[in-house]
Short mmCIF file of C-alpha atoms in Angstrom, two decimals:
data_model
loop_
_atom_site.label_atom_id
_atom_site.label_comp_id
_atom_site.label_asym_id
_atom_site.label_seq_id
_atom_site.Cartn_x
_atom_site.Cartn_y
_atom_site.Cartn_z
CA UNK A 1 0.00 0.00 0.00
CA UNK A 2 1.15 3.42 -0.44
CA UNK A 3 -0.05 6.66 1.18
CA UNK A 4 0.67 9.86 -0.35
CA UNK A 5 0.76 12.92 1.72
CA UNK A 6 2.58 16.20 1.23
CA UNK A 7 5.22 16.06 3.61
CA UNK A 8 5.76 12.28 3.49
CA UNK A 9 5.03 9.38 0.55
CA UNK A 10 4.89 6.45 2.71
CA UNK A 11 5.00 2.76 1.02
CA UNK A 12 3.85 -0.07 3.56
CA UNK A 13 3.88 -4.32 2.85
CA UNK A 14 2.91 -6.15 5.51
CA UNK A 15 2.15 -10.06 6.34
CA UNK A 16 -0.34 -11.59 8.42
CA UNK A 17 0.64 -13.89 11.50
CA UNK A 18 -1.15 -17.20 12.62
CA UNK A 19 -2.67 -14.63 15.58
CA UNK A 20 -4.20 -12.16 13.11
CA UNK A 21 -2.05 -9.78 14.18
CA UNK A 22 -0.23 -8.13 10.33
CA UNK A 23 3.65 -7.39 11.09
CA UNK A 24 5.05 -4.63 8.80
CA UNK A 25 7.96 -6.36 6.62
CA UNK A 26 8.50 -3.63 4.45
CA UNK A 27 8.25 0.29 5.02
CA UNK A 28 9.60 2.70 2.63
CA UNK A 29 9.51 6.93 4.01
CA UNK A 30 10.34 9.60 1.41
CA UNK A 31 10.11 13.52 1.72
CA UNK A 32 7.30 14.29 -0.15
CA UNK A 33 8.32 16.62 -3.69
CA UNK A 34 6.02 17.63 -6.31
CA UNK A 35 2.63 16.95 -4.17
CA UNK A 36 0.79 19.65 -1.48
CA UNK A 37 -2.29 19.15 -0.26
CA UNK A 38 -3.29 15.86 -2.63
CA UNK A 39 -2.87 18.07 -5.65
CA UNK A 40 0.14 17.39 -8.31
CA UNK A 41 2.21 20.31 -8.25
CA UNK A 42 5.55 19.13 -10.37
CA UNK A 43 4.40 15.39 -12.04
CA UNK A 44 8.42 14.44 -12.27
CA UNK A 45 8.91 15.45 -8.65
CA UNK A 46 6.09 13.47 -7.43
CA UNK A 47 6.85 10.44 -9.86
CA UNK A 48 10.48 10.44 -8.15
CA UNK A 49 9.09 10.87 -4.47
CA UNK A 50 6.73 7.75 -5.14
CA UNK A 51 9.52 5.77 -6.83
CA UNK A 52 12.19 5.82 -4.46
CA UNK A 53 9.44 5.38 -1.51
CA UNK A 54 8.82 1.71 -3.68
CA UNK A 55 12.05 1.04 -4.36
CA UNK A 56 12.74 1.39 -0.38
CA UNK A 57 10.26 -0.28 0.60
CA UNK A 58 11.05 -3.59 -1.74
CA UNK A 59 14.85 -3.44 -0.56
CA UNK A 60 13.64 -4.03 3.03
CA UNK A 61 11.19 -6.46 2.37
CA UNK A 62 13.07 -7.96 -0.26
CA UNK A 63 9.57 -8.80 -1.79
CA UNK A 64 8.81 -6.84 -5.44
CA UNK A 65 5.26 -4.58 -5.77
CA UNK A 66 3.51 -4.64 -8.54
CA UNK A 67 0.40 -3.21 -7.27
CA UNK A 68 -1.05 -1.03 -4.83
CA UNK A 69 -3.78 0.08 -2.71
CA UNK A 70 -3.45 4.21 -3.00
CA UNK A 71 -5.05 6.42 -0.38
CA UNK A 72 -6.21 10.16 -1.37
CA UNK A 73 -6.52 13.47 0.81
CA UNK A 74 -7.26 16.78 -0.59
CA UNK A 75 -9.54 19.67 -0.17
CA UNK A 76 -10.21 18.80 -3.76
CA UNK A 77 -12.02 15.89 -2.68
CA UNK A 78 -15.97 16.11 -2.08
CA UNK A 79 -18.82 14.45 -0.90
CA UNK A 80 -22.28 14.00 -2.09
CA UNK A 81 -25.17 12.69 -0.37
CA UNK A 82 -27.29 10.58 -3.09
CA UNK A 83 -30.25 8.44 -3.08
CA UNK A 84 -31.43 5.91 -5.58
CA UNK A 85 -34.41 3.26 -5.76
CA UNK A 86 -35.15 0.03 -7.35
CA UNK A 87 -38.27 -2.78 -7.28
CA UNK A 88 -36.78 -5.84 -5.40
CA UNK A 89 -35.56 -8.78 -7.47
CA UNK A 90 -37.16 -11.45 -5.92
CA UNK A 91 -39.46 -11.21 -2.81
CA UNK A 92 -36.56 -10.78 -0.26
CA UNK A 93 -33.43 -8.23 -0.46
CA UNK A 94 -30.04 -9.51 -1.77
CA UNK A 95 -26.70 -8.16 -2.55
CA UNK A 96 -27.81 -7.53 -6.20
CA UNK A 97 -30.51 -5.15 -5.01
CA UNK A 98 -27.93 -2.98 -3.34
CA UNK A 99 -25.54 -3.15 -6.34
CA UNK A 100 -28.34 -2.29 -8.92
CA UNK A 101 -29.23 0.85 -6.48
CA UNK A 102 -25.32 1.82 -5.92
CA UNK A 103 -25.15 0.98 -9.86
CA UNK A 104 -28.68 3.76 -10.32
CA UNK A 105 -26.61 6.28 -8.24
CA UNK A 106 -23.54 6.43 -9.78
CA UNK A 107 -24.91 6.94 -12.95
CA UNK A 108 -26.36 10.28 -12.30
CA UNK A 109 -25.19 12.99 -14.68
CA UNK A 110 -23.53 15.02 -11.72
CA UNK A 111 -20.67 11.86 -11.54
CA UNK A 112 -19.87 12.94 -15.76
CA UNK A 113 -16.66 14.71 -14.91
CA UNK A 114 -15.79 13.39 -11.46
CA UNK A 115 -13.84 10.32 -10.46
CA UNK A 116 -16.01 8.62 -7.57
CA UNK A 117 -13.04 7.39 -4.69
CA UNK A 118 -15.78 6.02 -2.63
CA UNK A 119 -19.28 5.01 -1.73
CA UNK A 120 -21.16 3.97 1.39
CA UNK A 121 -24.71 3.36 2.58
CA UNK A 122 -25.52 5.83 5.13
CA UNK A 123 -29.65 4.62 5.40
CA UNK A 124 -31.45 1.89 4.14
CA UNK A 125 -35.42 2.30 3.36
CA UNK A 126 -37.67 -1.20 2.28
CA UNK A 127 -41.23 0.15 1.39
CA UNK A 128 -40.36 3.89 2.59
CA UNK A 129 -39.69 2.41 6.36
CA UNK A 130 -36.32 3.85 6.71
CA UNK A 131 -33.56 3.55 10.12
CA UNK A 132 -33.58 -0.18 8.23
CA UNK A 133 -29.16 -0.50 9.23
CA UNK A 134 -28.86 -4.71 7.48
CA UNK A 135 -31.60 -5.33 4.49
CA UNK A 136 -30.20 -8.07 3.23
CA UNK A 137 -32.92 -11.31 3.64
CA UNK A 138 -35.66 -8.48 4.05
CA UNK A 139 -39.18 -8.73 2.44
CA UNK A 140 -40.28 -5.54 0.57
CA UNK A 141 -41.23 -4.64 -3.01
CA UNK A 142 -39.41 -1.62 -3.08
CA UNK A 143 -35.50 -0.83 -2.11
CA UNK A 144 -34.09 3.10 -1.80
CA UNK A 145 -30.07 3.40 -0.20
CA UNK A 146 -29.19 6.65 0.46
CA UNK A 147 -25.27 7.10 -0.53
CA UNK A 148 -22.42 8.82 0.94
CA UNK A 149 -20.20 9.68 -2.50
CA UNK A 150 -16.96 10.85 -2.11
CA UNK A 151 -15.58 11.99 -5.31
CA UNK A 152 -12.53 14.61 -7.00
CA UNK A 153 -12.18 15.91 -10.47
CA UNK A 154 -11.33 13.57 -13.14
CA UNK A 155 -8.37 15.49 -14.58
CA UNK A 156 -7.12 15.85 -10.90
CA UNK A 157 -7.51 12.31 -10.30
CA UNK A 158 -6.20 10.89 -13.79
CA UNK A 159 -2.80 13.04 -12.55
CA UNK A 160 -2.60 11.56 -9.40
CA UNK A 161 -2.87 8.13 -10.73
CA UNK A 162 -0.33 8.64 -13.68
CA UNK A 163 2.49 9.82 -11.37
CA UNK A 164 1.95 6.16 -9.63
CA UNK A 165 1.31 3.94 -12.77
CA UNK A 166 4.28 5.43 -14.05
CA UNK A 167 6.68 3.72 -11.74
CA UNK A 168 6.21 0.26 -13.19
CA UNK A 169 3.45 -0.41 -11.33
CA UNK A 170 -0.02 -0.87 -11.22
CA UNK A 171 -3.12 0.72 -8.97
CA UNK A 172 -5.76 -1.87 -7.48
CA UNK A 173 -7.98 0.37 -5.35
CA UNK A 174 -7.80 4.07 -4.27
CA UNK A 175 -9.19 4.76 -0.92
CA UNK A 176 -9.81 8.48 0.81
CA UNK A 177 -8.05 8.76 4.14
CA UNK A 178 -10.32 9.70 6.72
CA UNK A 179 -12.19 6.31 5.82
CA UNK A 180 -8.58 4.42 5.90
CA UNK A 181 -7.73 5.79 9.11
CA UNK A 182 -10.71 5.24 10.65
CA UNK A 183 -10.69 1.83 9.93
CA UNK A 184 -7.30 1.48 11.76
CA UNK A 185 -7.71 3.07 14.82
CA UNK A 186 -11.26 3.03 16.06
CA UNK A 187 -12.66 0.53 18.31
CA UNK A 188 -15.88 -1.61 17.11
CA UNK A 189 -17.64 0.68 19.88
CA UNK A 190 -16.49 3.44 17.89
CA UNK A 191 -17.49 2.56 15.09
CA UNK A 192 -21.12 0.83 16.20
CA UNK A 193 -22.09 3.90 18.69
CA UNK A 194 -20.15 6.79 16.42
CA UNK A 195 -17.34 8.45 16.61
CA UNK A 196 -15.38 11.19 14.63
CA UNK A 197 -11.70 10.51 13.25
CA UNK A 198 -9.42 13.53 12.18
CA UNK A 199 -6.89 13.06 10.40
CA UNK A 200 -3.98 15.99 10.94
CA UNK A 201 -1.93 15.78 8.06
CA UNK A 202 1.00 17.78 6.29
CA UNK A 203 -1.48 20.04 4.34
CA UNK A 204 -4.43 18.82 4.91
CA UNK A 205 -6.94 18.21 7.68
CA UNK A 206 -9.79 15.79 7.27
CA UNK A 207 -12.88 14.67 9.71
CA UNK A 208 -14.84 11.47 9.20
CA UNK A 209 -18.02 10.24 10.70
CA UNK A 210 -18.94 6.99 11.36
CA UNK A 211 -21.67 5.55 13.15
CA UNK A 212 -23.18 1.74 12.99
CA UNK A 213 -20.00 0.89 11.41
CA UNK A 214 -20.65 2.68 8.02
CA UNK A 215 -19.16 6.08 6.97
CA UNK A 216 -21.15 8.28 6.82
CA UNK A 217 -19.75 11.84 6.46
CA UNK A 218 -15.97 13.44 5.70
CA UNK A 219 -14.88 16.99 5.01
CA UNK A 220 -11.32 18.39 4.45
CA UNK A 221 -9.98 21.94 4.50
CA UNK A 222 -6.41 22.67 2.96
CA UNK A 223 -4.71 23.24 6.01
CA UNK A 224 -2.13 21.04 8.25
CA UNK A 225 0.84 20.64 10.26
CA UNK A 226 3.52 22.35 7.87
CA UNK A 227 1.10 25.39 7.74
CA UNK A 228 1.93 25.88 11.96
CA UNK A 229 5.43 25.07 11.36
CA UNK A 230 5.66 27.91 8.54
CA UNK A 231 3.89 29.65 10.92
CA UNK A 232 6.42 29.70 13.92
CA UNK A 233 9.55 29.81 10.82
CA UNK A 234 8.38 33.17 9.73
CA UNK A 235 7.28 34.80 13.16
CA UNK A 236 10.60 33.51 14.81
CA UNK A 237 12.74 34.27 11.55
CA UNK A 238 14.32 30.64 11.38
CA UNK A 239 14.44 28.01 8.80
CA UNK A 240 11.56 25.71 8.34
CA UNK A 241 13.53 22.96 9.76
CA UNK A 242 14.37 24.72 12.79
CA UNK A 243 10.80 25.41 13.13
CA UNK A 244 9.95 21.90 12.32
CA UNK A 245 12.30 20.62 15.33
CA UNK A 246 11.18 23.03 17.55
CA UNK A 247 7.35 22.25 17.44
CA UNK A 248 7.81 18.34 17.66
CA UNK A 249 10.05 18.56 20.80
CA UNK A 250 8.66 21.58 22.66
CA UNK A 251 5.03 23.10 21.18
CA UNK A 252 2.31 22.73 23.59
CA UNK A 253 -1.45 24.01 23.05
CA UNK A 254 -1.49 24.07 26.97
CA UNK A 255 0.00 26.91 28.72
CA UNK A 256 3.06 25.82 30.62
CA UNK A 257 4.27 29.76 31.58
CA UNK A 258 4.04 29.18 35.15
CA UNK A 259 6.69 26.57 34.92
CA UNK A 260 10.19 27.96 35.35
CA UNK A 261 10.96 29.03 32.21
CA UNK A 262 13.91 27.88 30.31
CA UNK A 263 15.06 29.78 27.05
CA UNK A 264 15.29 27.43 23.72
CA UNK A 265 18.51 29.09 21.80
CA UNK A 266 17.09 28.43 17.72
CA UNK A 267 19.67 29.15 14.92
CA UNK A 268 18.36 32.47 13.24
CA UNK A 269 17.19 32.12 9.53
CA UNK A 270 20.95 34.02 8.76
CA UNK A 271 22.59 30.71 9.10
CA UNK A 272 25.53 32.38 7.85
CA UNK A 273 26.47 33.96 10.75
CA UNK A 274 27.06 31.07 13.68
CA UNK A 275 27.05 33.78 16.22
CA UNK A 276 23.07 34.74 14.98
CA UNK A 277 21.03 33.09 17.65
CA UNK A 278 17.67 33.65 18.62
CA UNK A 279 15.95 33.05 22.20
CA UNK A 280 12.59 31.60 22.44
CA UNK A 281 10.61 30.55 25.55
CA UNK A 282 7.96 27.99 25.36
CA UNK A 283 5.50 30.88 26.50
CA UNK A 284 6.26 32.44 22.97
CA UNK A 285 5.65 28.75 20.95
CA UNK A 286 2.33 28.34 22.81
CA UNK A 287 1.37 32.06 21.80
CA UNK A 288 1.95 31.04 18.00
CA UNK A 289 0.76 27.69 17.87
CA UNK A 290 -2.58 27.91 20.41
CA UNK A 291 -4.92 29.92 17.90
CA UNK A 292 -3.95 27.64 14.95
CA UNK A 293 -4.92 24.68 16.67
CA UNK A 294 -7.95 27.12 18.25
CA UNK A 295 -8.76 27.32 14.57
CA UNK A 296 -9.43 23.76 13.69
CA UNK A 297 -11.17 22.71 16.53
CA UNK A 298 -13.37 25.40 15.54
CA UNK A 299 -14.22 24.25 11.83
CA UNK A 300 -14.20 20.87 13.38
CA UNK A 301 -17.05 21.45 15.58
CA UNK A 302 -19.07 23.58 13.06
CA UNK A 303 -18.08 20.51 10.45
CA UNK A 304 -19.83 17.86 12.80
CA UNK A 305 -23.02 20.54 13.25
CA UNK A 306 -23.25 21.07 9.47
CA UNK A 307 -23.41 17.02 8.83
CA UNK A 308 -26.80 16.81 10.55
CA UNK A 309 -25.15 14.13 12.23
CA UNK A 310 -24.24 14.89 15.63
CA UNK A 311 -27.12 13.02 17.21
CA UNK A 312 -25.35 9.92 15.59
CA UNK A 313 -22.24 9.96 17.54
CA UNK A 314 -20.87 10.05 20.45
CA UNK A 315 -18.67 12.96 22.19
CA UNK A 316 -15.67 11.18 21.03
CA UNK A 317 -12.97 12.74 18.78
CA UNK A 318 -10.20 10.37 17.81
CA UNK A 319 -6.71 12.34 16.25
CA UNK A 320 -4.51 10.26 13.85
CA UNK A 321 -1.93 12.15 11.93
CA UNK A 322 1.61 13.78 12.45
CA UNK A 323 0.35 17.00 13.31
CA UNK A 324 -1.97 15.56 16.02
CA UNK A 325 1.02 14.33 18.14
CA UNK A 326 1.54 18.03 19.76
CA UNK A 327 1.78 17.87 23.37
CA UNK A 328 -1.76 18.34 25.49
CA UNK A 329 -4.14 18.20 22.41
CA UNK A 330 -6.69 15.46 24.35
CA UNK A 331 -6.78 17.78 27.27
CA UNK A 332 -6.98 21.19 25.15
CA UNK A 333 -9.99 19.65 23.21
CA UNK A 334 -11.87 18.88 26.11
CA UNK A 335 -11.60 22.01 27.38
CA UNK A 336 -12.66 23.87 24.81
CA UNK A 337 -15.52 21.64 23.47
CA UNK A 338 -16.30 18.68 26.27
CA UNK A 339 -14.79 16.10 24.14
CA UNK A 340 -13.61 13.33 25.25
CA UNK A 341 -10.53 12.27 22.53
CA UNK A 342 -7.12 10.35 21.98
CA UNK A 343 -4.29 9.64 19.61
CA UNK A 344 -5.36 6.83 17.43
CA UNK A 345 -2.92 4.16 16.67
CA UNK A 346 -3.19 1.01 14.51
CA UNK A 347 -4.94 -1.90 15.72
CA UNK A 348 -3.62 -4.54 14.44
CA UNK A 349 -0.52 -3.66 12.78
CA UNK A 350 3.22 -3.92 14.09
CA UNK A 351 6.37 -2.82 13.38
CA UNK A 352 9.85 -4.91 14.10
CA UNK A 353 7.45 -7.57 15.96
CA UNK A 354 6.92 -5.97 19.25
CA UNK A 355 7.07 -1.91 18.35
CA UNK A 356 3.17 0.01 17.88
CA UNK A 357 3.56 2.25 14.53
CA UNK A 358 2.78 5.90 15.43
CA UNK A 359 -0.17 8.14 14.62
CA UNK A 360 1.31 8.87 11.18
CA UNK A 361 0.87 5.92 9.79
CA UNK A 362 -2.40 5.10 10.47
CA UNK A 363 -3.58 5.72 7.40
CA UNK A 364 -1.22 3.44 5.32
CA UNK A 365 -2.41 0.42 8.46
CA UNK A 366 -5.89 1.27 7.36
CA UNK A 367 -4.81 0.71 3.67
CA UNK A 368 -3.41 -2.25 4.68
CA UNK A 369 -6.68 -2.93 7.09
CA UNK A 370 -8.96 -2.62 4.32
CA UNK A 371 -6.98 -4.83 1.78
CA UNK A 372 -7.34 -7.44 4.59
CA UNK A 373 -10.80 -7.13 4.93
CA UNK A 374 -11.83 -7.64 1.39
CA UNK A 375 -9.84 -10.51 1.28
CA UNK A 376 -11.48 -11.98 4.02
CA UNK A 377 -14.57 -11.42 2.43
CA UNK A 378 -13.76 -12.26 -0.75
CA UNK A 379 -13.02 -15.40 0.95
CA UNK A 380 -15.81 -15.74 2.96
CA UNK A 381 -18.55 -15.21 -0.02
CA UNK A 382 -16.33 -18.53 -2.27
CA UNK A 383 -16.55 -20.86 0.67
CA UNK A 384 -20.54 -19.68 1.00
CA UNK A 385 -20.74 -19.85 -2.77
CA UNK A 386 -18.79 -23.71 -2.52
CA UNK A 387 -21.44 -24.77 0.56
CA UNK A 388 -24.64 -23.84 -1.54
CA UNK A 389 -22.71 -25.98 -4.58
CA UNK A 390 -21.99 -28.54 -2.09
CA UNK A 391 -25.27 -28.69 -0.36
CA UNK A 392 -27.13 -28.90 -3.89
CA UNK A 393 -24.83 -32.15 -5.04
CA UNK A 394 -25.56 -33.48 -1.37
CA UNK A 395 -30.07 -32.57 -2.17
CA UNK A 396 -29.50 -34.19 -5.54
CA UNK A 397 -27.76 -37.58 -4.02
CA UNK A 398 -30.46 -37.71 -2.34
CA UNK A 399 -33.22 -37.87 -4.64
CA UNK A 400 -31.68 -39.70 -7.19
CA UNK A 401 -31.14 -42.70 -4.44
CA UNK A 402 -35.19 -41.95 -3.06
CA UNK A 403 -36.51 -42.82 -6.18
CA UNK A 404 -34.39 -45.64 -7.02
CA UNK A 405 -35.14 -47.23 -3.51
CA UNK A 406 -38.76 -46.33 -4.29
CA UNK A 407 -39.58 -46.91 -8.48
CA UNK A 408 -37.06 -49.10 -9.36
#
């Protein structure tokens, strides 16, 4: 799997243990060139950043790619509430109904010029008696689904995809983020009573909503960690590395000014001159970086209001993400909004056997998540399939030897 953000391309293989538990075997990290914010900004950069992130990846795994699962994150990415209906096959609901109404929606006009990434029920209705969360086995003459579509430009997304295909390799699914990540780190309470995921990346920030395990919301703003760190680089005149170092190791969005105060000496943007320090107390850091992170709570909480949703969940905010490792955030969000949150991790993915991978990689374990659960279910539906063959031959042994005991 590969996940492409704008500060990192990160390329992830992985193998699944007797216990269930997927060990990572193969993790290739790369400074991000050529993409911000999802968008292609220099197509040779980007094909480079991806390439060597591969190629890194293979050499430690010593196992060759040749295709991947592909997440997507940008504020060019939308969603679309849709609802399409069809008669019922046969008397009760089956898989085919739901495909023939997922098949209605997505060929409304409005999908011409987009590129769909993804598509989930959010309600089921049999007969116009909606709340209806399984169909399946269901009599009704008469099946709507109302759709969560999450979709981006075709042009944007035919860019995206060539920088990829063009390293020798090929593109099995493309999955959005926030439905990745969520996938990874919530809990099946989480995700059965409803629970928000935000995903703090690079460039961008992205919220989704899931409640009785389906996904039913997401919204993204162009805005992420690198924007603070540019942030504190310009108001402090020092590099953006400087900055970079200094927000990881010592930015807090809780004010630590009564503590004795110790003075952080930062090389001044004039590297040149070895004598050009700066001074900077953690009072000053928490005075730059508090109304940024003030700032997305903000258009987090309004998000969640604006879904229509909030009665669905649960006042539970999960964080996943590099930029959501800042010191105090789970405190500073309850503060400010009563919600109770966390730093999601991976479930079920591990690094160098014993070692938990980090909040920035939860979306390529969700990747990797989701590629295991469609195996499984691919699985699952060809043993079904080879029972119902099965327990046919076994019905038809057993009328072809009733009437020979009985005729003949």
């Amino acid at each position: 799997v590969i996940d492409i953000g704008s500060s990192k391309v990160s390329c992830m293989q992985s193998s699944t243990e007797s216990n269930g538990i997927s060990k990572v075997i193969g993790l290739g990290i790369i400074a991000t060139k050529g993409i911000k914010a999802g968008i292609i900004t220099d197509f040779n950069q980007a094909t480079d950043s991806i390439a060597l992130a591969i190629k890194d990846c293979e050499k430690q795994s010593n196992e060759r790619i040749s295709d991947l699962a592909v997440s997507i994150s940008s504020h060019k990415c939308f969603t679309k509430s849709i609802k399409s209906k069809v008669f019922i096959k046969d008397e009760r609901v089956t898989e085919v109904d739901i495909d023939s109404c997922k098949t209605k929606a997505l060929g409304d006009d409005y999908f011409l010029d987009k590129k769909v990434i993804h598509i989930s029920p959010k309600d089921y209705i049999i007969d116009q008696a909606n709340g209806i969360t399984n169909p399946i086995a269901m009599y009704g003459t008469e099946l709507e689904v109302e759709f969560l579509v999450t979709y981006i430009g075709l042009n944007k997304f035919k860019n995206y995809i060539e920088c990829i295909i063009s390293c020798n390799v090929d593109v099995s699914r493309v999955v959005f983020s926030s439905y990745a990540a969520g996938y990874a780190v919530l809990n099946d309470n989480e995700l059965q009573l409803g629970s928000v995921i935000v995903d703090m990346g690079a460039r961008t920030t992205s919220i989704g909503i899931f409640s009785n395990k389906n996904f039913i919301y997401s919204n993204v703003i162009a805005f992420g960690g690198d924007n603070i760190t540019e942030a504190i680089a310009r108001k402090l005149s020092i590099t953006f590395e400087e900055a970079e170092k200094l927000k990881v190791m010592h930015a807090s969005v809780l004010d630590t000014s009564k503590e004795e105060e110790t003075l952080l000496e930062i090389p001044s943007i004039n590297f040149e001159n070895e004598e050009n320090y700066i001074q900077v107390s953690k009072r000053e850091l928490f005075d730059i970086v508090k109304p940024y992170y003030e700032e997305v709570l903000k258009w987090i909480n309004d998000s969640i209001k604006r879904s229509e949703y909030a009665h669905l969940i649960g006042k539970v905010l999960v964080f996943t993400g590099g930029a959501s490792q800042i010191d105090g955030l789970s405190i500073f969000v309850n503060n400010m909004y009563n919600y109770n949150s966390r730093i999601g991790t991976a479930k079920n993915l591990r690094f160098n056997f014993h070692h938990i991978l980090d909040a920035s990689q939860s979306v390529s374990a969700g990747l990797i998540q989701n590629e295991l659960n469609l195996y499984s279910k691919k699985n699952t539906n060809f043993l079904k399939g080879r029972e119902k063959k099965l327990e046919g031959k076994i019905n038809l042994s057993f009328i072809k030897q009733w009437v020979g005991e009985n005729f003949f």
